[in-house]
Amino acid sequence: MNAAVEYQVGSVDPRTHLFDVTMTVAQPLAPQTVSLPVWIPGSYMVREFARHLQHLSARQAKRTVAVRQVNKNTWVIDAKPGQPLELRYQVYAFDPSVRAAYLDAERGFFNGTSLCLQADGHRDRPHALTVQRPKACPSWHVATGLNAQRVNAQGWGRYVAADYDELIDAPFEWGAFWSGNFVAGGVPHRVVVSGAPASFDGQRLLNDTQRICTAAIRMWHGRGTPPHRRYVFLLHAVEDAYGGLEHRNSTALICSRRDLPRLGAKGASDGYLTLLGLISHEYFHTWNVKRLRPAEFARYDLNAENHTELLWFFEGFTSYFDDLLLVRAGLLTPQAYLDRLAKTIASVEQTPGRKVQSVAQSSFDAWTKYYRQDENTPNATVSYYTKGSLVALCLDLALRAEGSDLAAVMRGLWKRCAAGPMRESDVLAELQAQTGRPWADEIAAWVHSTADLPLARLLRTQGVVIDTERAPLAQRLGLRANDGPSGVMVKSVLRGGAAEKAGLAAGDEWLAVEVGSGQRAKIWRLRKLDDLTLLLGPAKRCRALVNRDQRLHWLALSLPELASSWTLSIPDEFNDWLSASS
Ligand SMILES: [Zn+2]
């Protein structure tokens, strides 16, 4: 394939964390404008990847060509038509997340959004990328979802993409990683794990991931074939991190080493189940957001925020199905699923911002609110992940009462929107098609208002028993805090709670508590928030001593009545909603 734009990516010395990139535009415009994306699709925040690009130079037929930077991420190259234009530059890569690029003597990782300048006028034409092994790293291999055109046994060589968007939708992993394969739905899948310790049970991860992929393909296509012809999981294990980013036929994941399955271990740790949930989540995005996607994402604007009101659907519904597919795959018991669901319900319940923002507004503001969290976030916003997943739950339960279910709606949307751009009106149309009645009232109330969802009523329709238990102390007080080395560090003060009424503020260091009054008053050093119940006994009032900007303050705190949260269970052995499918 002749590519309109070619990239060569290598590194003279990975220890410098610098990738060396050569980019060739076969038939440049005159002048030729090039730019680097300011964000990476799937992670809704302007990250300014161009801040790591340096030493950009241009040549044509061995002559230096003038380069002029016109804004933070765009350069105009004084090219002449009819001759290939060659650009050279370096990119500093030391971001361990899945969203950017990383390079050291142990491994390399990059997204095209960090390394590949986009040539104006060539975005929809074929692109190629050649990866060159760093000299000092003879044992390194390459893994990516991109199609290999001419590569050696270790994967070094030339990869091709139909256009720029496909090129930047396939991260690369370089290193001496663990790798395994399986087939699901007739499609070859590869799992690559870097950073794993000696106890890592790779076969277990392969088996469980295969079950998840099979369950997802079955949900979307029954016995039919999925839209991707192969798929690659790039999992990087580190001391402590968690996250993933979806791509059209691959995903980049990061997890804690402790959460990997261990050789000889029985059962699944909570951490491992969370990792399987992440795998399930990112794989589900292969359908829901990478293909079926907001109409606003039909063609990404890579130079600015791309707003959509639909993240409650694409992230929330994906969050609903990720754990549900673990149940279907036999990896999570119905009770463990309900325990996780109760936690999600509690987290939305404990967010005063749910009375400020609808999930549609939360989706639109993802760029400045969800992705830019601060001490006021719980008071100002609601998560389109958690509340969005509860909207999905409500729809699934309500649809089941009418003889359909949410999976059928997802399949219907897949057909209705031809696995492409989608609007909220399509969701409404498909809900009506499934049930023969309009759903505008439910969508208005659940998606566009701040009213609480009818969770209790709908859960009971599936035989779920709801009990209450005493809520944690922090919830009762209306604050979020960490136990720090010198005292309790207040992270957030929740709107309308006891902590707010007492005058506590985010950033306060809660040092001590005075219990009783007059002669009987005792002042206790407070090191852990949970010690408060120990020190207070039956007292309903106390005084809190806090340190704020070098000054000590005594604050009168009244303890509110007991707050409660839900526990969920299903007494029936058989339940269609939470049954494992064979
Ligand atoms: Zn997601």
Short mmCIF file of N, CA and C and ligand atoms in Angstrom, two decimals, residues 246 281-282 285 315 385, ligand 1:
data_model
loop_
_atom_site.label_atom_id
_atom_site.label_comp_id
_atom_site.label_asym_id
_atom_site.label_seq_id
_atom_site.Cartn_x
_atom_site.Cartn_y
_atom_site.Cartn_z
N GLU A 246 -10.42 2.61 25.52
CA GLU A 246 -10.93 1.75 24.47
C GLU A 246 -10.46 2.20 23.10
N HIS A 281 -15.43 -3.96 30.54
CA HIS A 281 -15.85 -2.59 30.20
C HIS A 281 -15.22 -2.14 28.87
N GLU A 282 -13.91 -2.25 28.79
CA GLU A 282 -13.23 -1.74 27.59
C GLU A 282 -13.60 -2.57 26.36
N HIS A 285 -16.90 -1.52 24.91
CA HIS A 285 -16.78 -0.28 24.12
C HIS A 285 -16.49 -0.56 22.64
N GLU A 315 -20.90 5.61 28.36
CA GLU A 315 -20.12 5.17 29.52
C GLU A 315 -21.00 4.50 30.57
N TYR A 385 -20.96 7.87 34.68
CA TYR A 385 -20.66 6.43 34.79
C TYR A 385 -21.63 5.77 35.77
ZN ZN B 1 -15.59 3.52 29.44
#
